[in-house]
mmCIF file of C-alpha atoms and ligand atoms in Angstrom:
data_model
loop_
_atom_site.group_PDB
_atom_site.id
_atom_site.type_symbol
_atom_site.label_atom_id
_atom_site.label_comp_id
_atom_site.label_asym_id
_atom_site.label_seq_id
_atom_site.Cartn_x
_atom_site.Cartn_y
_atom_site.Cartn_z
ATOM 1 C CA MET A 35 18.389 2.603 -13.206
ATOM 2 C CA LYS A 36 18.708 2.413 -9.477
ATOM 3 C CA ILE A 37 15.482 2.814 -7.311
ATOM 4 C CA LEU A 38 15.424 3.478 -3.538
ATOM 5 C CA VAL A 39 12.499 1.806 -2.066
ATOM 6 C CA THR A 40 11.571 3.193 1.363
ATOM 7 C CA GLY A 41 9.447 0.711 3.422
ATOM 8 C CA GLY A 42 10.582 -1.950 1.024
ATOM 9 C CA ALA A 43 10.337 -4.787 3.655
ATOM 10 C CA GLY A 44 6.712 -4.140 4.152
ATOM 11 C CA TYR A 45 3.649 -5.561 2.472
ATOM 12 C CA ILE A 46 3.371 -3.545 -0.685
ATOM 13 C CA GLY A 47 6.987 -2.616 -0.809
ATOM 14 C CA SER A 48 8.210 -6.299 -0.866
ATOM 15 C CA HIS A 49 5.858 -7.241 -3.644
ATOM 16 C CA THR A 50 7.114 -4.066 -5.603
ATOM 17 C CA CYS A 51 10.748 -4.953 -5.050
ATOM 18 C CA ILE A 52 9.972 -8.392 -6.910
ATOM 19 C CA GLU A 53 8.510 -6.575 -9.917
ATOM 20 C CA LEU A 54 11.378 -4.080 -9.886
ATOM 21 C CA LEU A 55 14.010 -6.900 -9.898
ATOM 22 C CA ASN A 56 11.993 -8.695 -12.523
ATOM 23 C CA GLU A 57 12.388 -5.668 -14.772
ATOM 24 C CA ASN A 58 16.079 -5.499 -14.063
ATOM 25 C CA TYR A 59 15.991 -2.367 -11.934
ATOM 26 C CA ASP A 60 18.769 -2.110 -9.230
ATOM 27 C CA VAL A 61 17.043 -2.011 -5.912
ATOM 28 C CA VAL A 62 18.058 -0.323 -2.702
ATOM 29 C CA VAL A 63 15.755 -0.814 0.275
ATOM 30 C CA LEU A 64 15.519 1.433 3.266
ATOM 31 C CA ASP A 65 13.363 0.222 6.183
ATOM 32 C CA ASN A 66 13.446 0.457 9.925
ATOM 33 C CA LEU A 67 11.562 -2.761 10.204
ATOM 34 C CA SER A 68 9.021 -1.189 12.702
ATOM 35 C CA ASN A 69 6.201 -3.027 11.016
ATOM 36 C CA SER A 70 8.110 -5.574 9.078
ATOM 37 C CA SER A 71 10.796 -8.229 9.034
ATOM 38 C CA GLU A 72 13.934 -8.663 6.975
ATOM 39 C CA GLU A 73 12.809 -12.193 6.153
ATOM 40 C CA SER A 74 10.448 -10.624 3.524
ATOM 41 C CA LEU A 75 13.579 -9.431 1.633
ATOM 42 C CA LYS A 76 15.338 -12.693 1.935
ATOM 43 C CA ARG A 77 12.307 -14.275 0.230
ATOM 44 C CA VAL A 78 12.305 -11.550 -2.407
ATOM 45 C CA LYS A 79 15.711 -12.599 -3.303
ATOM 46 C CA SER A 80 14.905 -16.328 -3.261
ATOM 47 C CA ILE A 81 11.893 -15.771 -5.517
ATOM 48 C CA THR A 82 13.649 -13.591 -8.051
ATOM 49 C CA GLY A 83 17.098 -15.058 -7.788
ATOM 50 C CA LYS A 84 18.345 -11.507 -7.797
ATOM 51 C CA HIS A 85 20.174 -9.237 -5.300
ATOM 52 C CA LEU A 86 19.142 -6.137 -3.613
ATOM 53 C CA GLU A 87 20.764 -3.885 -1.047
ATOM 54 C CA PHE A 88 19.155 -3.449 2.234
ATOM 55 C CA TYR A 89 19.681 -0.636 4.818
ATOM 56 C CA LYS A 90 17.996 -0.969 8.304
ATOM 57 C CA ALA A 91 17.592 2.696 8.576
ATOM 58 C CA ASP A 92 14.961 5.160 9.867
ATOM 59 C CA LEU A 93 13.719 8.144 7.896
ATOM 60 C CA LEU A 94 13.634 10.060 11.064
ATOM 61 C CA ASP A 95 17.430 9.802 11.089
ATOM 62 C CA LYS A 96 18.601 12.172 8.329
ATOM 63 C CA GLU A 97 22.273 10.988 8.739
ATOM 64 C CA GLN A 98 21.302 7.483 7.906
ATOM 65 C CA VAL A 99 19.298 8.507 4.932
ATOM 66 C CA THR A 100 22.203 10.651 3.733
ATOM 67 C CA ALA A 101 24.525 7.817 4.025
ATOM 68 C CA ILE A 102 22.481 5.716 1.523
ATOM 69 C CA PHE A 103 22.535 8.557 -0.984
ATOM 70 C CA LEU A 104 26.269 8.833 -0.543
ATOM 71 C CA ASN A 105 26.698 5.146 -1.292
ATOM 72 C CA HIS A 106 24.230 4.912 -4.254
ATOM 73 C CA LYS A 107 23.496 6.973 -7.239
ATOM 74 C CA ILE A 108 19.734 6.903 -6.985
ATOM 75 C CA ASP A 109 17.541 7.647 -10.065
ATOM 76 C CA ALA A 110 14.118 7.676 -8.307
ATOM 77 C CA VAL A 111 12.515 6.919 -5.017
ATOM 78 C CA ILE A 112 9.337 4.875 -4.388
ATOM 79 C CA HIS A 113 8.330 6.021 -0.839
ATOM 80 C CA PHE A 114 6.158 3.480 0.876
ATOM 81 C CA ALA A 115 7.509 3.961 4.417
ATOM 82 C CA GLY A 116 4.978 5.158 6.871
ATOM 83 C CA LEU A 117 2.665 4.081 9.641
ATOM 84 C CA LYS A 118 -0.702 3.045 8.338
ATOM 85 C CA ALA A 119 -3.181 1.932 11.176
ATOM 86 C CA VAL A 120 -6.056 4.345 11.097
ATOM 87 C CA GLY A 121 -7.396 3.502 14.708
ATOM 88 C CA GLU A 122 -3.943 3.895 16.203
ATOM 89 C CA SER A 123 -3.468 7.180 14.362
ATOM 90 C CA VAL A 124 -6.539 8.437 16.207
ATOM 91 C CA THR A 125 -4.997 7.414 19.586
ATOM 92 C CA ILE A 126 -1.404 8.532 19.007
ATOM 93 C CA PRO A 127 -1.544 11.237 16.250
ATOM 94 C CA LEU A 128 1.729 12.938 17.177
ATOM 95 C CA LYS A 129 3.518 9.629 16.469
ATOM 96 C CA TYR A 130 1.849 9.376 13.113
ATOM 97 C CA PHE A 131 2.625 13.084 12.090
ATOM 98 C CA HIS A 132 6.107 12.799 13.199
ATOM 99 C CA ASN A 133 6.907 9.436 11.619
ATOM 100 C CA ASN A 134 4.955 10.118 8.321
ATOM 101 C CA ILE A 135 5.495 13.820 7.821
ATOM 102 C CA THR A 136 8.948 14.469 9.507
ATOM 103 C CA GLY A 137 10.204 11.221 7.829
ATOM 104 C CA THR A 138 8.992 12.420 4.385
ATOM 105 C CA LEU A 139 10.523 15.797 4.913
ATOM 106 C CA ASN A 140 13.869 14.262 5.803
ATOM 107 C CA LEU A 141 13.652 12.160 2.649
ATOM 108 C CA LEU A 142 12.717 15.067 0.431
ATOM 109 C CA GLU A 143 15.599 17.200 1.860
ATOM 110 C CA VAL A 144 18.185 14.578 1.245
ATOM 111 C CA MET A 145 16.770 13.954 -2.171
ATOM 112 C CA ASN A 146 17.026 17.607 -2.809
ATOM 113 C CA ASP A 147 20.640 17.780 -1.628
ATOM 114 C CA PHE A 148 21.630 14.911 -3.975
ATOM 115 C CA ASN A 149 19.586 16.367 -6.930
ATOM 116 C CA VAL A 150 17.306 13.287 -7.032
ATOM 117 C CA LYS A 151 13.976 14.755 -7.909
ATOM 118 C CA ASN A 152 11.866 11.750 -8.950
ATOM 119 C CA ILE A 153 9.428 10.247 -6.447
ATOM 120 C CA VAL A 154 6.502 7.927 -6.430
ATOM 121 C CA PHE A 155 4.420 8.307 -3.203
ATOM 122 C CA SER A 156 2.028 5.819 -1.695
ATOM 123 C CA SER A 157 -1.173 7.776 -1.121
ATOM 124 C CA SER A 158 -4.646 6.252 -0.378
ATOM 125 C CA ALA A 159 -8.225 6.342 -1.411
ATOM 126 C CA THR A 160 -8.655 7.629 2.119
ATOM 127 C CA VAL A 161 -7.901 11.208 0.783
ATOM 128 C CA TYR A 162 -11.341 11.123 -0.922
ATOM 129 C CA GLY A 163 -13.122 10.954 2.421
ATOM 130 C CA ASP A 164 -16.828 10.017 1.964
ATOM 131 C CA PRO A 165 -17.260 10.541 -1.814
ATOM 132 C CA SER A 166 -20.571 12.006 -3.085
ATOM 133 C CA SER A 167 -20.669 9.689 -6.026
ATOM 134 C CA LEU A 168 -19.037 6.589 -7.483
ATOM 135 C CA PRO A 169 -16.819 5.628 -9.177
ATOM 136 C CA ILE A 170 -14.157 7.990 -7.692
ATOM 137 C CA LYS A 171 -12.129 10.157 -10.211
ATOM 138 C CA GLU A 172 -8.775 11.753 -9.442
ATOM 139 C CA ASN A 173 -10.354 15.209 -9.504
ATOM 140 C CA PHE A 174 -12.897 14.475 -6.747
ATOM 141 C CA PRO A 175 -12.788 16.806 -3.652
ATOM 142 C CA LEU A 176 -10.281 15.701 -1.038
ATOM 143 C CA SER A 177 -10.701 15.483 2.805
ATOM 144 C CA ALA A 178 -9.346 13.606 5.756
ATOM 145 C CA THR A 179 -11.285 12.012 8.592
ATOM 146 C CA ASN A 180 -8.473 10.864 10.810
ATOM 147 C CA PRO A 181 -4.640 11.662 11.483
ATOM 148 C CA TYR A 182 -3.499 8.785 9.151
ATOM 149 C CA GLY A 183 -5.523 10.196 6.177
ATOM 150 C CA ARG A 184 -4.389 13.748 7.148
ATOM 151 C CA THR A 185 -0.753 12.594 6.743
ATOM 152 C CA LYS A 186 -1.429 11.372 3.297
ATOM 153 C CA LEU A 187 -3.304 14.632 2.274
ATOM 154 C CA MET A 188 -0.473 16.780 3.851
ATOM 155 C CA ILE A 189 2.269 14.909 2.079
ATOM 156 C CA GLU A 190 0.433 15.167 -1.205
ATOM 157 C CA GLU A 191 0.204 19.019 -0.578
ATOM 158 C CA ILE A 192 3.829 19.201 0.405
ATOM 159 C CA LEU A 193 4.940 17.487 -2.834
ATOM 160 C CA GLN A 194 2.743 19.716 -4.874
ATOM 161 C CA ASP A 195 4.267 22.774 -3.203
ATOM 162 C CA ILE A 196 7.717 21.493 -3.873
ATOM 163 C CA TYR A 197 6.989 21.122 -7.491
ATOM 164 C CA ARG A 198 5.548 24.622 -7.644
ATOM 165 C CA SER A 199 8.950 25.877 -6.263
ATOM 166 C CA ASP A 200 11.133 23.787 -8.489
ATOM 167 C CA LYS A 201 9.867 22.381 -11.886
ATOM 168 C CA ASN A 202 12.645 19.834 -11.853
ATOM 169 C CA TRP A 203 10.624 17.517 -9.634
ATOM 170 C CA ASN A 204 8.597 14.737 -11.034
ATOM 171 C CA ILE A 205 6.178 13.420 -8.680
ATOM 172 C CA ALA A 206 3.620 10.488 -8.981
ATOM 173 C CA LEU A 207 0.789 10.537 -6.254
ATOM 174 C CA LEU A 208 -0.665 6.929 -6.373
ATOM 175 C CA ARG A 209 -3.935 6.551 -4.501
ATOM 176 C CA TYR A 210 -4.332 2.940 -3.590
ATOM 177 C CA PHE A 211 -7.669 1.360 -3.017
ATOM 178 C CA ASN A 212 -7.763 -1.772 -0.849
ATOM 179 C CA PRO A 213 -4.701 -3.854 -1.356
ATOM 180 C CA VAL A 214 -5.150 -7.572 -0.613
ATOM 181 C CA GLY A 215 -3.692 -10.749 -1.770
ATOM 182 C CA ALA A 216 0.001 -12.043 -1.841
ATOM 183 C CA HIS A 217 2.597 -13.292 -4.278
ATOM 184 C CA GLU A 218 1.512 -16.382 -6.047
ATOM 185 C CA SER A 219 4.572 -18.287 -4.740
ATOM 186 C CA GLY A 220 2.831 -18.113 -1.258
ATOM 187 C CA LYS A 221 6.275 -17.012 0.137
ATOM 188 C CA ILE A 222 5.463 -13.390 0.735
ATOM 189 C CA GLY A 223 2.325 -11.620 1.914
ATOM 190 C CA GLU A 224 0.683 -9.389 4.557
ATOM 191 C CA ASP A 225 1.950 -10.091 8.096
ATOM 192 C CA PRO A 226 0.071 -7.730 10.388
ATOM 193 C CA PHE A 227 1.446 -7.595 14.023
ATOM 194 C CA GLY A 228 -1.330 -8.485 16.483
ATOM 195 C CA ILE A 229 -5.170 -8.674 15.484
ATOM 196 C CA PRO A 230 -5.657 -7.391 11.991
ATOM 197 C CA ASN A 231 -7.847 -4.223 11.477
ATOM 198 C CA ASN A 232 -8.361 -4.820 7.841
ATOM 199 C CA LEU A 233 -11.018 -7.316 6.462
ATOM 200 C CA VAL A 234 -9.067 -9.754 4.431
ATOM 201 C CA PRO A 235 -6.238 -10.381 6.792
ATOM 202 C CA TYR A 236 -8.924 -10.944 9.539
ATOM 203 C CA ILE A 237 -10.824 -13.341 7.196
ATOM 204 C CA SER A 238 -7.700 -15.371 6.503
ATOM 205 C CA GLN A 239 -6.767 -15.660 10.199
ATOM 206 C CA VAL A 240 -10.363 -16.982 10.833
ATOM 207 C CA ALA A 241 -9.925 -19.560 7.942
ATOM 208 C CA VAL A 242 -6.512 -20.784 9.402
ATOM 209 C CA GLY A 243 -8.044 -21.091 12.946
ATOM 210 C CA VAL A 244 -6.089 -18.306 14.780
ATOM 211 C CA LEU A 245 -9.452 -16.131 15.167
ATOM 212 C CA PRO A 246 -12.845 -17.642 15.896
ATOM 213 C CA ARG A 247 -15.102 -15.495 13.543
ATOM 214 C CA VAL A 248 -15.349 -12.294 11.444
ATOM 215 C CA SER A 249 -17.237 -9.418 12.789
ATOM 216 C CA VAL A 250 -19.255 -7.996 9.925
ATOM 217 C CA TYR A 251 -19.390 -4.306 10.657
ATOM 218 C CA GLY A 252 -22.974 -3.469 9.775
ATOM 219 C CA ASP A 253 -25.526 -4.833 7.270
ATOM 220 C CA ASP A 254 -27.660 -1.862 7.027
ATOM 221 C CA TYR A 255 -25.752 0.094 4.469
ATOM 222 C CA ASP A 256 -27.373 1.339 1.359
ATOM 223 C CA THR A 257 -25.568 -1.358 -0.674
ATOM 224 C CA PRO A 258 -26.861 -4.514 -2.393
ATOM 225 C CA ASP A 259 -26.504 -6.816 0.629
ATOM 226 C CA GLY A 260 -26.237 -4.189 3.364
ATOM 227 C CA THR A 261 -22.570 -4.658 4.006
ATOM 228 C CA GLY A 262 -19.748 -2.224 3.008
ATOM 229 C CA VAL A 263 -18.381 -2.427 -0.482
ATOM 230 C CA ARG A 264 -14.786 -1.683 -1.389
ATOM 231 C CA ASP A 265 -12.445 -1.828 -4.412
ATOM 232 C CA TYR A 266 -10.070 -4.714 -3.483
ATOM 233 C CA ILE A 267 -6.940 -4.801 -5.664
ATOM 234 C CA HIS A 268 -4.460 -7.720 -5.819
ATOM 235 C CA VAL A 269 -1.044 -6.501 -4.333
ATOM 236 C CA VAL A 270 0.861 -7.878 -7.421
ATOM 237 C CA ASP A 271 -1.470 -5.759 -9.613
ATOM 238 C CA LEU A 272 -0.668 -2.780 -7.355
ATOM 239 C CA ALA A 273 3.096 -3.411 -7.535
ATOM 240 C CA LEU A 274 2.973 -3.565 -11.331
ATOM 241 C CA GLY A 275 1.231 -0.149 -11.206
ATOM 242 C CA HIS A 276 4.447 1.211 -9.722
ATOM 243 C CA ILE A 277 6.379 -0.372 -12.585
ATOM 244 C CA LYS A 278 4.247 1.244 -15.154
ATOM 245 C CA THR A 279 4.558 4.612 -13.221
ATOM 246 C CA LEU A 280 8.400 4.767 -13.483
ATOM 247 C CA PRO A 281 8.624 5.218 -17.239
ATOM 248 C CA LYS A 282 6.078 7.921 -16.905
ATOM 249 C CA LEU A 283 8.110 9.691 -14.220
ATOM 250 C CA PHE A 284 11.125 9.477 -16.546
ATOM 251 C CA THR A 285 9.302 11.594 -19.192
ATOM 252 C CA SER A 286 9.381 14.551 -16.725
ATOM 253 C CA PRO A 287 5.558 14.948 -16.323
ATOM 254 C CA GLY A 288 5.611 17.248 -13.196
ATOM 255 C CA VAL A 289 2.960 16.055 -10.750
ATOM 256 C CA VAL A 290 0.814 13.185 -11.790
ATOM 257 C CA ILE A 291 -2.023 11.567 -9.866
ATOM 258 C CA TYR A 292 -3.559 8.223 -10.442
ATOM 259 C CA ASN A 293 -6.093 5.955 -8.803
ATOM 260 C CA LEU A 294 -4.892 2.350 -8.423
ATOM 261 C CA GLY A 295 -7.964 0.244 -8.206
ATOM 262 C CA THR A 296 -9.824 -2.251 -10.250
ATOM 263 C CA GLY A 297 -13.109 -0.142 -10.777
ATOM 264 C CA PHE A 298 -15.189 -3.043 -9.138
ATOM 265 C CA GLY A 299 -16.586 -3.186 -5.569
ATOM 266 C CA TYR A 300 -17.188 -6.248 -3.509
ATOM 267 C CA SER A 301 -19.262 -6.306 -0.327
ATOM 268 C CA VAL A 302 -17.999 -7.869 2.957
ATOM 269 C CA LEU A 303 -20.173 -10.926 2.383
ATOM 270 C CA GLU A 304 -18.934 -11.431 -1.056
ATOM 271 C CA MET A 305 -15.289 -11.391 0.163
ATOM 272 C CA ILE A 306 -16.244 -13.937 2.932
ATOM 273 C CA LYS A 307 -17.839 -16.263 0.250
ATOM 274 C CA GLY A 308 -14.828 -15.818 -2.046
ATOM 275 C CA PHE A 309 -12.584 -16.842 0.702
ATOM 276 C CA GLU A 310 -14.652 -19.766 1.655
ATOM 277 C CA ALA A 311 -14.480 -21.026 -1.943
ATOM 278 C CA ALA A 312 -10.698 -20.469 -2.232
ATOM 279 C CA SER A 313 -9.943 -22.085 1.059
ATOM 280 C CA ASP A 314 -12.603 -24.721 1.229
ATOM 281 C CA LYS A 315 -13.165 -23.667 4.781
ATOM 282 C CA LYS A 316 -16.306 -22.385 6.417
ATOM 283 C CA ILE A 317 -15.697 -18.847 7.715
ATOM 284 C CA PRO A 318 -18.014 -18.144 10.691
ATOM 285 C CA TYR A 319 -19.130 -14.573 10.979
ATOM 286 C CA LYS A 320 -21.395 -12.358 13.080
ATOM 287 C CA VAL A 321 -23.037 -9.030 12.107
ATOM 288 C CA CYS A 322 -22.195 -6.220 14.519
ATOM 289 C CA GLU A 323 -22.515 -2.582 14.944
ATOM 290 C CA ARG A 324 -20.991 -0.375 12.143
ATOM 291 C CA ARG A 325 -17.432 0.685 12.707
ATOM 292 C CA PRO A 326 -17.216 4.362 13.440
ATOM 293 C CA GLY A 327 -15.797 6.405 10.530
ATOM 294 C CA ASP A 328 -16.617 3.568 7.896
ATOM 295 C CA ILE A 329 -18.204 4.612 4.694
ATOM 296 C CA ALA A 330 -20.702 2.548 2.788
ATOM 297 C CA ALA A 331 -19.029 2.065 -0.590
ATOM 298 C CA CYS A 332 -15.963 3.125 -2.395
ATOM 299 C CA TRP A 333 -14.612 2.162 -5.795
ATOM 300 C CA ALA A 334 -12.210 3.724 -8.207
ATOM 301 C CA ASP A 335 -12.517 4.963 -11.743
ATOM 302 C CA PRO A 336 -9.211 3.520 -13.002
ATOM 303 C CA VAL A 337 -9.490 4.902 -16.526
ATOM 304 C CA LYS A 338 -6.670 7.606 -16.115
ATOM 305 C CA ALA A 339 -4.116 4.950 -15.091
ATOM 306 C CA LYS A 340 -5.140 2.868 -18.060
ATOM 307 C CA GLU A 341 -4.843 5.726 -20.518
ATOM 308 C CA GLU A 342 -1.711 7.227 -19.233
ATOM 309 C CA LEU A 343 0.148 4.546 -17.635
ATOM 310 C CA PHE A 344 -1.107 1.597 -19.845
ATOM 311 C CA TRP A 345 -1.893 -0.279 -16.646
ATOM 312 C CA GLU A 346 -4.929 -2.065 -15.403
ATOM 313 C CA ALA A 347 -5.569 -4.608 -12.693
ATOM 314 C CA ASP A 348 -6.311 -7.881 -14.186
ATOM 315 C CA LYS A 349 -6.416 -10.316 -11.159
ATOM 316 C CA THR A 350 -9.811 -11.533 -10.033
ATOM 317 C CA LEU A 351 -11.504 -11.950 -6.611
ATOM 318 C CA ILE A 352 -10.724 -15.552 -6.706
ATOM 319 C CA ASP A 353 -7.018 -14.883 -7.403
ATOM 320 C CA MET A 354 -7.021 -12.480 -4.408
ATOM 321 C CA CYS A 355 -8.593 -14.914 -2.115
ATOM 322 C CA ARG A 356 -6.544 -18.000 -3.359
ATOM 323 C CA ASP A 357 -3.275 -16.083 -3.071
ATOM 324 C CA THR A 358 -4.014 -14.724 0.374
ATOM 325 C CA TRP A 359 -4.973 -18.214 1.466
ATOM 326 C CA LYS A 360 -1.843 -19.920 0.132
ATOM 327 C CA TRP A 361 0.350 -17.392 1.905
ATOM 328 C CA GLN A 362 -1.655 -17.721 5.185
ATOM 329 C CA LYS A 363 -1.768 -21.575 5.109
ATOM 330 C CA ASN A 364 1.988 -21.857 4.285
ATOM 331 C CA ASN A 365 2.927 -19.205 6.981
ATOM 332 C CA PRO A 366 0.370 -19.315 9.777
ATOM 333 C CA ASN A 367 2.638 -17.224 11.846
ATOM 334 C CA GLY A 368 3.652 -14.875 9.129
ATOM 335 C CA TYR A 369 7.512 -14.333 8.913
ATOM 336 C CA ARG A 370 7.879 -15.548 12.479
ATOM 337 C CA GLU A 371 9.032 -19.100 12.953
ATOM 338 C CA SER A 372 6.522 -20.035 15.629
HETATM 339 P P1 LIG B 41 3.737 -1.755 5.783
HETATM 340 O O1 LIG B 41 3.513 -1.277 7.236
HETATM 341 O O2 LIG B 41 3.640 -3.288 5.535
HETATM 342 O O3 LIG B 41 4.989 -1.180 5.141
HETATM 343 C C1 LIG B 41 5.522 0.166 5.516
HETATM 344 C C2 LIG B 41 6.935 -0.043 5.867
HETATM 345 O O4 LIG B 41 7.542 1.163 6.148
HETATM 346 C C3 LIG B 41 7.217 -1.052 6.983
HETATM 347 O O5 LIG B 41 8.120 -2.027 6.584
HETATM 348 C C4 LIG B 41 7.804 -0.219 8.073
HETATM 349 O O6 LIG B 41 8.724 -0.926 8.961
HETATM 350 C C5 LIG B 41 8.419 0.973 7.257
HETATM 351 N N1 LIG B 41 8.600 2.136 8.086
HETATM 352 C C6 LIG B 41 7.573 2.837 8.720
HETATM 353 N N2 LIG B 41 8.177 4.037 9.299
HETATM 354 C C7 LIG B 41 9.374 4.156 8.876
HETATM 355 C C8 LIG B 41 10.428 4.968 9.033
HETATM 356 N N3 LIG B 41 10.289 6.071 9.809
HETATM 357 N N4 LIG B 41 11.725 4.738 8.418
HETATM 358 C C9 LIG B 41 11.854 3.559 7.822
HETATM 359 N N5 LIG B 41 11.008 2.677 7.495
HETATM 360 C C10 LIG B 41 9.718 2.968 8.087
HETATM 361 O O7 LIG B 41 2.561 -1.190 4.865
HETATM 362 P P2 LIG B 41 2.053 -1.275 3.416
HETATM 363 O O8 LIG B 41 0.627 -1.915 3.542
HETATM 364 O O9 LIG B 41 3.002 -2.024 2.681
HETATM 365 O O10 LIG B 41 1.887 0.166 2.909
HETATM 366 C C11 LIG B 41 2.827 0.861 2.256
HETATM 367 C C12 LIG B 41 2.424 2.234 2.073
HETATM 368 O O11 LIG B 41 1.147 2.252 1.326
HETATM 369 C C13 LIG B 41 2.162 3.048 3.407
HETATM 370 O O12 LIG B 41 2.663 4.410 3.220
HETATM 371 C C14 LIG B 41 0.680 2.943 3.489
HETATM 372 O O13 LIG B 41 0.110 4.140 4.181
HETATM 373 C C15 LIG B 41 0.272 3.065 1.992
HETATM 374 N N6 LIG B 41 -1.112 2.578 1.775
HETATM 375 C C16 LIG B 41 -1.248 1.277 2.201
HETATM 376 C C17 LIG B 41 -2.580 0.714 2.166
HETATM 377 C C18 LIG B 41 -2.918 -0.679 2.647
HETATM 378 O O14 LIG B 41 -4.147 -0.991 2.877
HETATM 379 N N7 LIG B 41 -2.017 -1.493 2.817
HETATM 380 C C19 LIG B 41 -3.574 1.413 1.520
HETATM 381 C C20 LIG B 41 -3.290 2.605 0.992
HETATM 382 C C21 LIG B 41 -1.964 3.301 1.165
HETATM 383 C C1 LIG B 42 -9.228 0.899 5.715
HETATM 384 C C2 LIG B 42 -8.830 2.194 6.305
HETATM 385 C C3 LIG B 42 -8.494 3.270 5.331
HETATM 386 C C4 LIG B 42 -7.414 2.636 4.314
HETATM 387 C C5 LIG B 42 -7.897 1.334 3.714
HETATM 388 C C6 LIG B 42 -7.008 0.640 2.799
HETATM 389 C C7 LIG B 42 -10.252 2.411 8.434
HETATM 390 C C8 LIG B 42 -11.316 3.065 8.980
HETATM 391 N N1 LIG B 42 -9.899 2.722 7.243
HETATM 392 O O1 LIG B 42 -10.249 1.109 5.029
HETATM 393 O O2 LIG B 42 -8.073 4.366 5.723
HETATM 394 O O3 LIG B 42 -7.093 3.613 3.256
HETATM 395 O O4 LIG B 42 -8.119 0.495 4.866
HETATM 396 O O5 LIG B 42 -6.071 -0.089 3.426
HETATM 397 O O6 LIG B 42 -9.405 1.509 8.931
HETATM 398 N N2 LIG B 42 -14.952 -4.863 7.825
HETATM 399 C C9 LIG B 42 -15.566 -5.781 8.588
HETATM 400 N N3 LIG B 42 -15.046 -6.488 9.565
HETATM 401 C C10 LIG B 42 -13.662 -6.448 9.806
HETATM 402 C C11 LIG B 42 -12.979 -5.420 9.079
HETATM 403 C C12 LIG B 42 -13.569 -4.697 8.171
HETATM 404 O O7 LIG B 42 -16.844 -5.951 8.361
HETATM 405 O O8 LIG B 42 -13.145 -7.121 10.754
HETATM 406 C C13 LIG B 42 -15.566 -4.120 6.770
HETATM 407 C C14 LIG B 42 -15.492 -2.624 6.811
HETATM 408 O O9 LIG B 42 -16.536 -2.143 7.539
HETATM 409 C C15 LIG B 42 -15.461 -2.258 5.413
HETATM 410 C C16 LIG B 42 -14.732 -3.390 4.598
HETATM 411 O O10 LIG B 42 -14.841 -4.485 5.580
HETATM 412 O O11 LIG B 42 -16.676 -2.180 4.759
HETATM 413 C C17 LIG B 42 -13.210 -3.152 4.435
HETATM 414 O O12 LIG B 42 -12.565 -2.732 5.600
HETATM 415 P P1 LIG B 42 -11.043 -2.457 5.693
HETATM 416 O O13 LIG B 42 -10.262 -3.723 5.183
HETATM 417 O O14 LIG B 42 -10.745 -2.165 7.114
HETATM 418 O O15 LIG B 42 -10.678 -1.322 4.716
HETATM 419 P P2 LIG B 42 -11.429 0.139 4.644
HETATM 420 O O16 LIG B 42 -12.458 0.358 5.791
HETATM 421 O O17 LIG B 42 -11.796 0.388 3.342
#
């Protein structure tokens, strides 16, 4: 079975490539390296001792995408490629709509041309907006509060329309909660360009001494300690969720939708404490204003994935903090040499 992984050099994509290779899938990666480095794929090969094909190609260039399908008989696509910074998407929405939507349309057109109709799409818990109750089930109402989230929602709808028009498509919409952590080898992990927006990469850069302190965005939420609560999921558990989705896709299920989360929420202060324990470093922090657009709490009901994919996350908060720290400590400059 040959899987095309778009965005495979990125954070979640590279971890998923490892698990695909471990399961003996043939892997072809398409990535324009706009937010990643080919070094991640070299390390994927060294961790697994297996080969994968890499194409530096852009989804916005349909000819480049077509060339890959001409060279390889693809059985399914796992589609990670996209821009993902929420704040940036508010400032430059057209770039987000063009890259994420046009890129996906090009991919889908080429897949259709080559009669490849199996796709797993990286969606996000952001499509639930501010949920009226917790835990969040897949059938909760959907909404978008920023252009990034709107691209996820629009692509979900585009994929559902395609299935309505042609029942030969098999589509898995995977809604990730908050991916954190790194491969246990400490060789691959999240490598944000510039100052991180998300909590865990920020904490780890404080721990390693690159940044002075964590800004805690609000301690007056209606949560046990007043700070925001999220469902953090280890990236290796998330990658394994994709591995469990593929056999489901090959049973021709039509459109299937799953939350990939743990079902547990941790607060900002619990994450800081967890990281202090894992790194044996004091993490200075300061409570600041709430970040506009943030919700108080968010965690998944992961039962559907457990029942239908036979998948559940089993790594702990300590695993997430320990593995993030190992990656950060061994690679203080990420994939860059200095
Ligand atoms: P990432 O930025 O590390 O990986 C995305 C990859 O896509 C990068 O390697 C980038 O170079 C590539 N890419 C972007 N546009 C491209 C294009 N036009 N052509 C070819 N390659 C392109 O991000 P990630 O954290 O690994 O996220 C993967 C997917 O999961 C994204 O779609 C993201 O929106 C989604 N997601 C991520 C999170 C998260 O917190 N990390 C949460 C929910 C959903
Ligand atoms: C962010 C995205 C969301 C995306 C999700 C998964 C925003 C507004 N939302 O959500 O669309 O689906 O990531 O990747 O960016 N926090 C701090 N200090 C920090 C950073 C964060 O206190 O420096 C707090 C936040 O207020 C929140 C929690 O930590 O309570 C987690 O934040 P973050 O990692 O950015 O993820 P989300 O806000 O859940």
